[in-house]
Short mmCIF file of C-alpha atoms in Angstrom, two decimals:
data_model
loop_
_atom_site.label_atom_id
_atom_site.label_comp_id
_atom_site.label_asym_id
_atom_site.label_seq_id
_atom_site.Cartn_x
_atom_site.Cartn_y
_atom_site.Cartn_z
CA MET A 1 105.81 159.91 54.49
CA ARG A 2 105.93 162.00 57.64
CA PHE A 3 103.94 165.24 57.87
CA THR A 4 104.91 167.93 60.40
CA GLU A 5 103.99 171.47 61.35
CA GLU A 6 106.85 172.59 59.11
CA ASN A 7 105.91 170.78 55.93
CA PHE A 8 102.11 170.53 56.28
CA GLN A 9 101.30 173.65 54.28
CA GLN A 10 103.60 172.73 51.44
CA GLU A 11 102.94 168.98 51.33
CA VAL A 12 99.21 168.98 52.06
CA GLU A 13 97.43 172.33 51.99
CA ASN A 14 99.15 173.69 48.90
CA SER A 15 99.36 170.33 47.21
CA LYS A 16 97.42 169.39 44.09
CA GLY A 17 95.96 165.92 44.11
CA VAL A 18 94.95 163.63 46.94
CA VAL A 19 96.69 163.38 50.34
CA LEU A 20 95.75 160.97 53.13
CA VAL A 21 96.93 162.06 56.58
CA ASP A 22 96.85 159.72 59.58
CA PHE A 23 96.75 161.76 62.80
CA PHE A 24 98.26 159.62 65.54
CA ALA A 25 100.04 159.67 68.88
CA GLU A 26 102.52 157.34 70.51
CA TRP A 27 100.29 156.82 73.55
CA CYS A 28 97.25 155.67 71.63
CA GLY A 29 96.67 151.92 71.28
CA PRO A 30 94.50 151.81 68.16
CA CYS A 31 96.94 154.27 66.50
CA LYS A 32 99.74 151.77 66.94
CA MET A 33 97.68 149.11 65.21
CA MET A 34 97.00 151.55 62.35
CA GLY A 35 100.71 152.15 61.78
CA PRO A 36 101.32 149.05 59.65
CA VAL A 37 98.04 149.63 57.79
CA ILE A 38 99.24 153.07 56.68
CA GLU A 39 102.63 151.69 55.69
CA ASP A 40 100.95 148.95 53.63
CA LEU A 41 98.76 151.55 51.92
CA GLU A 42 101.82 153.65 51.09
CA ARG A 43 103.47 150.63 49.51
CA ASP A 44 100.36 149.59 47.57
CA ASN A 45 99.88 153.08 46.15
CA LYS A 46 103.52 153.94 45.52
CA THR A 47 103.15 154.31 41.79
CA LYS A 48 100.23 156.73 41.86
CA GLU A 49 101.58 160.16 41.08
CA ASN A 50 98.83 162.41 42.34
CA LEU A 51 98.54 160.66 45.71
CA LYS A 52 100.47 161.06 48.98
CA ILE A 53 99.97 159.02 52.13
CA GLY A 54 101.54 159.71 55.52
CA LYS A 55 101.35 160.20 59.25
CA LEU A 56 101.27 163.22 61.52
CA ASN A 57 102.14 163.03 65.21
CA VAL A 58 99.55 165.16 67.04
CA ASP A 59 101.92 165.72 69.97
CA GLU A 60 104.75 167.05 67.84
CA SER A 61 102.51 168.99 65.47
CA ARG A 62 99.89 170.27 67.86
CA SER A 63 98.99 173.35 65.79
CA VAL A 64 97.95 171.20 62.82
CA ALA A 65 95.89 168.89 65.06
CA GLU A 66 94.16 171.93 66.57
CA LYS A 67 93.52 173.55 63.21
CA TYR A 68 91.71 170.43 62.00
CA LYS A 69 89.97 169.95 65.38
CA ILE A 70 91.35 166.48 65.99
CA MET A 71 89.55 165.21 69.10
CA GLY A 72 89.82 161.49 68.68
CA ILE A 73 92.66 159.42 67.36
CA PRO A 74 93.46 157.76 65.12
CA THR A 75 91.77 160.19 62.73
CA THR A 76 92.50 160.15 59.05
CA ILE A 77 91.65 163.08 56.81
CA LEU A 78 91.66 162.87 53.06
CA PHE A 79 92.63 166.14 51.38
CA LYS A 80 91.93 166.91 47.76
CA ASP A 81 93.68 169.94 46.31
CA GLY A 82 94.38 171.05 49.88
CA LYS A 83 90.80 170.78 51.16
CA PRO A 84 89.49 168.07 53.49
CA VAL A 85 87.00 165.91 51.59
CA GLY A 86 86.77 162.84 53.79
CA GLN A 87 87.44 161.82 57.37
CA THR A 88 87.48 158.67 59.48
CA VAL A 89 87.82 158.25 63.24
CA GLY A 90 89.03 155.09 64.95
CA TYR A 91 90.82 152.07 63.59
CA GLN A 92 90.26 151.45 59.88
CA THR A 93 91.26 148.49 57.79
CA LYS A 94 93.37 148.86 54.67
CA GLU A 95 90.35 148.09 52.50
CA GLN A 96 88.29 150.86 54.10
CA LEU A 97 91.01 153.46 53.59
CA GLN A 98 91.74 152.30 50.06
CA GLU A 99 88.05 152.73 49.24
CA LEU A 100 88.08 156.27 50.65
CA ILE A 101 91.14 157.08 48.52
CA ASN A 102 89.63 155.54 45.40
CA GLN A 103 86.47 157.61 45.78
CA HIS A 104 88.48 160.80 45.37
CA LEU A 105 91.30 159.83 43.05
CA MET B 1 87.30 125.50 51.27
CA TYR B 2 88.48 126.11 54.80
CA ASP B 3 88.05 123.66 57.65
CA THR B 4 87.41 126.58 59.95
CA ILE B 5 87.06 130.34 59.72
CA ILE B 6 87.63 132.21 62.94
CA ILE B 7 85.85 135.54 63.23
CA GLY B 8 87.83 137.86 65.48
CA ALA B 9 91.56 138.44 65.91
CA GLY B 10 91.84 138.91 69.67
CA PRO B 11 93.29 136.37 72.12
CA ALA B 12 90.40 133.93 71.58
CA GLY B 13 90.72 134.05 67.79
CA MET B 14 94.50 133.68 67.91
CA THR B 15 94.34 130.74 70.32
CA ALA B 16 91.70 128.97 68.25
CA ALA B 17 93.92 129.41 65.20
CA ILE B 18 96.92 127.91 66.99
CA TYR B 19 94.98 124.82 68.02
CA ALA B 20 93.17 124.41 64.71
CA SER B 21 96.33 124.66 62.66
CA ARG B 22 98.07 122.15 64.94
CA ARG B 23 95.30 119.71 64.05
CA GLU B 24 96.13 120.46 60.44
CA MET B 25 92.84 122.17 59.82
CA LYS B 26 92.88 124.70 57.00
CA THR B 27 92.30 127.86 59.01
CA LEU B 28 91.60 131.51 58.29
CA ILE B 29 91.15 134.39 60.75
CA VAL B 30 89.03 137.34 59.69
CA GLY B 31 89.26 140.13 62.24
CA ARG B 32 88.19 143.74 62.28
CA GLU B 33 90.99 144.74 64.64
CA ILE B 34 94.14 142.71 65.27
CA GLY B 35 94.40 142.22 69.03
CA GLY B 36 90.72 142.87 69.74
CA GLN B 37 90.04 144.49 73.07
CA VAL B 38 93.65 144.01 74.15
CA VAL B 39 94.38 147.05 71.98
CA TRP B 40 92.51 149.14 74.55
CA ALA B 41 94.40 147.76 77.53
CA SER B 42 97.84 148.87 78.62
CA GLU B 43 100.09 146.65 80.74
CA ILE B 44 98.76 143.13 81.24
CA GLU B 45 99.67 141.58 84.54
CA ASN B 46 97.55 138.43 84.65
CA TYR B 47 98.67 136.44 81.65
CA PRO B 48 100.78 133.50 82.85
CA GLY B 49 104.38 133.51 81.81
CA PHE B 50 104.65 137.28 81.95
CA LYS B 51 104.78 139.12 85.24
CA SER B 52 103.87 142.17 83.22
CA ILE B 53 103.63 142.54 79.47
CA ASN B 54 102.75 145.50 77.28
CA ASN B 55 99.49 144.89 75.40
CA PHE B 56 101.13 145.35 71.99
CA ASP B 57 103.95 143.04 72.83
CA LEU B 58 101.43 140.35 73.74
CA ILE B 59 99.40 140.92 70.57
CA GLY B 60 102.59 140.88 68.51
CA LYS B 61 103.72 137.60 70.03
CA MET B 62 100.33 135.96 69.44
CA GLN B 63 100.21 137.22 65.88
CA GLU B 64 103.74 136.00 65.19
CA GLN B 65 102.93 132.56 66.55
CA VAL B 66 99.75 132.28 64.48
CA GLN B 67 101.47 133.40 61.30
CA SER B 68 104.44 131.11 61.87
CA LEU B 69 101.96 128.23 61.79
CA GLY B 70 100.90 129.35 58.35
CA VAL B 71 97.52 130.79 59.28
CA GLU B 72 96.51 133.85 57.32
CA ILE B 73 94.95 136.76 59.23
CA LYS B 74 92.63 138.89 57.10
CA ASN B 75 92.19 142.30 58.64
CA ASP B 76 88.64 142.81 57.47
CA GLU B 77 85.09 142.84 58.75
CA VAL B 78 82.70 139.95 58.17
CA LYS B 79 79.49 141.36 56.72
CA LYS B 80 77.38 138.25 56.22
CA ILE B 81 77.36 134.53 56.92
CA GLU B 82 75.23 132.14 54.91
CA LYS B 83 74.46 128.49 55.34
CA THR B 84 75.11 126.68 52.10
CA ALA B 85 74.49 123.10 51.07
CA GLU B 86 75.55 120.16 53.26
CA GLY B 87 76.01 122.22 56.38
CA ARG B 88 78.71 124.41 54.93
CA PHE B 89 79.04 128.15 55.26
CA ALA B 90 79.86 131.12 53.09
CA VAL B 91 81.52 134.02 54.89
CA TYR B 92 81.40 137.40 53.18
CA THR B 93 83.48 140.52 53.76
CA SER B 94 82.74 143.66 51.76
CA LYS B 95 84.72 142.30 48.80
CA ASP B 96 85.53 138.64 49.36
CA LYS B 97 83.71 135.39 49.87
CA TYR B 98 85.18 132.42 51.71
CA GLU B 99 83.78 128.93 52.15
CA THR B 100 84.21 126.87 55.26
CA LYS B 101 83.06 123.75 57.03
CA THR B 102 83.01 125.28 60.51
CA ILE B 103 82.98 128.74 62.08
CA ILE B 104 84.44 129.84 65.39
CA ILE B 105 82.96 133.13 66.56
CA ALA B 106 85.43 135.07 68.70
CA MET B 107 84.30 138.63 68.14
CA GLY B 108 84.68 139.86 71.70
CA LEU B 109 82.83 142.91 72.97
CA ALA B 110 82.42 146.49 71.78
CA PRO B 111 81.88 149.67 73.82
CA ARG B 112 78.27 150.20 74.83
CA ARG B 113 76.72 153.38 73.51
CA LEU B 114 74.40 155.76 75.32
CA ALA B 115 72.06 155.98 72.34
CA ILE B 116 71.22 159.65 72.86
CA PRO B 117 70.99 162.52 70.38
CA GLY B 118 74.39 163.88 69.36
CA GLU B 119 76.37 160.81 70.33
CA THR B 120 76.92 159.35 66.87
CA GLU B 121 77.09 162.71 65.12
CA LEU B 122 79.84 163.97 67.44
CA SER B 123 81.76 160.72 67.73
CA GLY B 124 85.40 161.62 67.20
CA LYS B 125 84.48 165.28 67.59
CA GLY B 126 84.57 165.19 71.35
CA VAL B 127 82.63 162.01 72.02
CA SER B 128 85.07 159.24 72.89
CA TYR B 129 85.04 155.69 74.20
CA CYS B 130 88.73 155.60 75.12
CA ALA B 131 90.15 157.91 77.78
CA ASN B 132 93.59 156.38 77.29
CA CYS B 133 93.56 157.19 73.57
CA ASP B 134 91.92 160.57 73.42
CA GLY B 135 92.41 161.98 76.93
CA PRO B 136 95.61 163.88 76.14
CA LEU B 137 93.80 165.81 73.39
CA PHE B 138 91.74 167.52 76.11
CA ARG B 139 94.52 169.22 78.03
CA ASN B 140 93.12 172.09 80.11
CA LYS B 141 89.63 171.55 78.72
CA THR B 142 86.40 170.54 80.43
CA VAL B 143 85.21 167.00 79.94
CA ALA B 144 82.37 164.79 81.12
CA VAL B 145 82.74 161.11 81.99
CA VAL B 146 79.65 158.90 81.94
CA GLY B 147 79.41 155.74 84.03
CA GLY B 148 79.88 154.38 87.50
CA GLY B 149 82.03 151.28 87.16
CA ASN B 150 85.78 150.79 87.25
CA ALA B 151 86.28 151.91 83.65
CA ALA B 152 84.44 155.18 84.26
CA LEU B 153 86.19 155.93 87.52
CA ASP B 154 89.57 155.10 86.02
CA ALA B 155 88.80 157.41 83.11
CA ALA B 156 87.78 160.20 85.52
CA GLU B 157 91.01 159.69 87.43
CA ILE B 158 93.19 159.82 84.30
CA LEU B 159 91.34 162.81 82.90
CA SER B 160 91.46 164.77 86.17
CA LYS B 161 95.22 164.97 85.69
CA ILE B 162 94.92 166.25 82.12
CA ALA B 163 91.74 168.29 81.83
CA ALA B 164 90.95 171.48 83.72
CA LYS B 165 87.68 170.05 84.97
CA VAL B 166 85.91 166.68 84.94
CA LEU B 167 82.16 166.17 85.36
CA LEU B 168 81.43 162.59 86.41
CA VAL B 169 77.85 161.66 85.55
CA HIS B 170 76.39 158.47 86.99
CA ARG B 171 72.79 157.34 86.80
CA SER B 172 72.48 155.88 90.31
CA GLN B 173 73.39 156.84 93.85
CA GLU B 174 76.33 154.49 94.39
CA PHE B 175 79.40 153.80 92.29
CA LYS B 176 80.10 150.19 91.32
CA ALA B 177 83.86 150.72 91.09
CA PHE B 178 86.44 149.67 93.68
CA GLU B 179 86.35 151.85 96.76
CA THR B 180 89.98 152.93 96.48
CA VAL B 181 89.42 154.40 92.99
CA VAL B 182 86.16 156.03 94.07
CA ASP B 183 87.87 157.66 97.03
CA GLU B 184 90.70 158.85 94.84
CA VAL B 185 88.32 160.44 92.34
CA LYS B 186 86.21 162.04 95.07
CA ALA B 187 89.34 163.62 96.51
CA ARG B 188 90.24 165.38 93.26
CA PRO B 189 89.42 169.09 93.53
CA ASN B 190 88.65 169.38 89.81
CA VAL B 191 86.10 166.55 89.65
CA GLU B 192 82.43 167.41 90.04
CA ILE B 193 80.14 164.43 90.63
CA PHE B 194 76.55 164.23 89.36
CA LEU B 195 74.75 161.26 90.93
CA ASN B 196 71.29 160.01 89.94
CA SER B 197 71.93 161.80 86.69
CA GLU B 198 71.86 160.94 83.02
CA ILE B 199 73.04 162.80 79.97
CA LYS B 200 70.04 163.27 77.72
CA GLU B 201 71.68 165.04 74.82
CA ILE B 202 75.11 166.01 73.53
CA VAL B 203 74.99 169.31 71.72
CA GLY B 204 77.45 170.82 69.27
CA ARG B 205 77.90 171.73 65.66
CA GLU B 206 81.44 170.98 64.56
CA LYS B 207 82.44 169.66 67.97
CA VAL B 208 80.96 168.93 71.38
CA GLU B 209 79.84 172.18 73.02
CA LYS B 210 77.53 171.22 75.84
CA ILE B 211 75.57 168.43 77.46
CA LYS B 212 72.13 168.29 79.01
CA ILE B 213 72.15 166.45 82.33
CA LYS B 214 68.89 165.30 83.86
CA ASN B 215 68.63 164.54 87.57
CA SER B 216 66.26 161.59 87.89
CA GLN B 217 65.12 162.57 91.39
CA THR B 218 64.32 166.22 90.80
CA ASP B 219 63.70 165.98 87.02
CA GLU B 220 65.80 169.11 86.75
CA ILE B 221 67.77 169.48 83.50
CA ARG B 222 71.07 171.31 83.63
CA GLU B 223 73.18 172.41 80.73
CA GLU B 224 76.93 172.23 81.16
CA ALA B 225 79.52 173.47 78.71
CA VAL B 226 82.05 170.72 77.93
CA ASP B 227 84.61 170.01 75.22
CA GLY B 228 84.50 166.26 75.45
CA VAL B 229 82.31 163.37 76.61
CA PHE B 230 83.92 160.07 77.56
CA ILE B 231 81.42 157.23 77.59
CA GLU B 232 82.47 154.36 79.83
CA ILE B 233 79.29 152.39 80.47
CA GLY B 234 80.58 148.92 79.79
CA ARG B 235 80.90 146.66 76.82
CA ILE B 236 78.35 144.70 74.87
CA ALA B 237 78.30 141.77 72.52
CA SER B 238 77.73 143.08 69.03
CA THR B 239 76.45 139.91 67.45
CA ASP B 240 73.69 140.93 65.05
CA LEU B 241 75.79 139.36 62.32
CA VAL B 242 74.85 135.91 63.60
CA ALA B 243 71.39 136.73 64.97
CA ASP B 244 69.66 134.39 62.53
CA LEU B 245 72.16 131.59 62.95
CA VAL B 246 72.74 131.01 66.66
CA GLU B 247 70.92 131.36 69.93
CA ARG B 248 71.81 134.39 72.07
CA ASP B 249 70.93 135.57 75.56
CA ALA B 250 69.17 138.81 76.51
CA ARG B 251 72.49 140.65 76.31
CA ASN B 252 73.19 139.35 72.79
CA GLN B 253 75.90 137.05 74.08
CA ILE B 254 76.21 133.79 72.21
CA LEU B 255 75.07 130.74 74.14
CA VAL B 256 77.52 127.84 74.09
CA ASP B 257 77.68 124.50 75.86
CA GLU B 258 80.69 123.05 77.69
CA LYS B 259 82.27 122.24 74.34
CA CYS B 260 81.81 125.79 73.12
CA GLN B 261 79.23 124.65 70.58
CA THR B 262 76.36 126.91 69.71
CA ASN B 263 72.94 125.52 68.96
CA ALA B 264 73.86 125.57 65.26
CA GLU B 265 75.78 122.60 63.96
CA GLY B 266 79.27 123.56 62.84
CA ILE B 267 79.28 126.93 64.60
CA PHE B 268 81.35 127.35 67.75
CA ALA B 269 82.03 130.43 69.89
CA ALA B 270 84.67 131.43 72.41
CA GLY B 271 85.73 134.30 74.62
CA ASP B 272 83.95 137.46 75.76
CA VAL B 273 81.29 137.11 73.07
CA THR B 274 79.84 134.07 74.87
CA GLN B 275 77.73 134.04 78.03
CA VAL B 276 80.83 133.32 80.14
CA GLU B 277 80.59 135.39 83.31
CA PHE B 278 84.20 136.49 83.63
CA LYS B 279 85.64 138.40 80.71
CA GLN B 280 89.34 137.61 80.95
CA ILE B 281 92.08 136.97 78.41
CA THR B 282 93.01 133.62 79.94
CA ILE B 283 89.39 132.46 79.87
CA ALA B 284 89.03 133.54 76.24
CA CYS B 285 92.12 131.50 75.39
CA GLY B 286 90.80 128.49 77.30
CA GLN B 287 87.43 128.59 75.61
CA ALA B 288 89.08 129.03 72.24
CA THR B 289 91.12 125.91 72.87
CA ILE B 290 87.93 123.98 73.54
CA ALA B 291 86.20 125.48 70.52
CA ALA B 292 89.02 124.58 68.13
CA LEU B 293 89.35 121.02 69.41
CA ALA B 294 85.58 120.57 69.37
CA ALA B 295 85.47 121.84 65.79
CA TYR B 296 88.16 119.32 64.91
CA GLN B 297 86.22 116.55 66.61
CA TYR B 298 83.07 117.60 64.79
CA LEU B 299 84.83 117.36 61.41
CA GLN B 300 86.31 113.98 62.29
CA LEU B 301 82.93 112.63 63.29
CA LYS B 302 81.40 113.94 60.11
CA GLN B 303 83.96 112.01 58.15
CA GLY B 304 82.98 108.89 60.04
CA LYS B 305 86.20 108.74 62.01
CA ALA B 306 86.36 107.92 65.68
CA ALA B 307 87.09 111.07 67.62
CA LYS B 308 87.77 109.80 71.06
CA MET B 309 91.34 110.96 71.15
CA VAL B 310 91.22 114.67 70.57
CA LEU B 311 94.48 115.56 72.13
CA ASP B 312 96.78 118.30 71.07
CA ARG B 313 100.21 117.23 69.93
CA SER B 314 101.78 119.33 72.66
CA VAL B 315 100.64 116.79 75.22
CA ASN B 316 100.43 113.74 72.97
CA HIS B 317 103.85 113.57 71.37
CA SER B 318 105.36 111.01 73.71
CA ALA B 319 102.22 109.07 74.47
CA PRO B 320 102.25 105.47 73.23
CA ARG B 321 99.84 104.73 70.41
CA VAL B 322 97.12 102.32 71.37
#
């Protein structure tokens, strides 16, 4: 799914369960390579009810990127019950992200 | 059992896969990052056939070609390689194990690190190795750039248009970059240059807050408040994975002969990871071609077959059979 400034509070911060957010930008090479990885992860985890996976464009949703001090992209943050519990910076493989998710599910 | 496993999914790995699969070798690519260092480039203007091509378009085309030949690309990191019986190899990722008769190492290069306190801890929290990727996150902030080659000067130039101020820190007196870029950077009013200087420490709690710069001539240490540090001090071969298997040079590059063979039987290497002087996409592709055909020849010889005619079908299809 797509996270934005408008829906971030509702979909992530006030959400029960686990949410993986991929902070990306159009101009960032490694972010582009992460795109399909995130989409694959979404597909693989579709049936899990207490898990959401999606992307946030740091240009369009600057306030969220600033709030979470995003200073390198791609960054992924794993939220549990609205609180960040895990973070990665730089390109990650599907296996690495799945492992991060599984640790907190 | 694979005939060959290619480690690395950049241009060298992709080319090796094309050639290996055309020789009907059972081939697998295991690569940490699809596209390799091309991901960090932008427009590519020296790959024949394209006057100018976007880096992702080129990666996409290579990937499509490889996959259309039926080669699987595993986007994963190789953690361990073991020699097994009869000169075969076991290749391990964190979860999987693959067996193969030959290996082609095409892992490319990784950004060199400063190895100073704070660098690892603040990586992604202000410490960056990619001005193109992370530069725009530092709009109107103060950043430092470390290095004196083309990559560093290019980064300083890009960042001077985004950040409020750029500190360019270089350990010697002269820059190694092209004069035109150096002149351009020197002319920027918001770039301050520190020559004969090294960053000794990056300080910050949740994010980069300041750096300590030491002047090697005066031994003076200055503290400067910055929000980001861009490290552009070149690229290195990160080949510890194969340290016990193949011979390397002082810079950890893998030594290969004219047939891209390492000193270990059955292990070949191609591209930037080898001792080749010029690190170029076309050279990586050329070496990968040699490596794949040499691996094929090696397997043929092992099976007791004559391997004089190792020609790719692309040039052999109309040749008369002798």
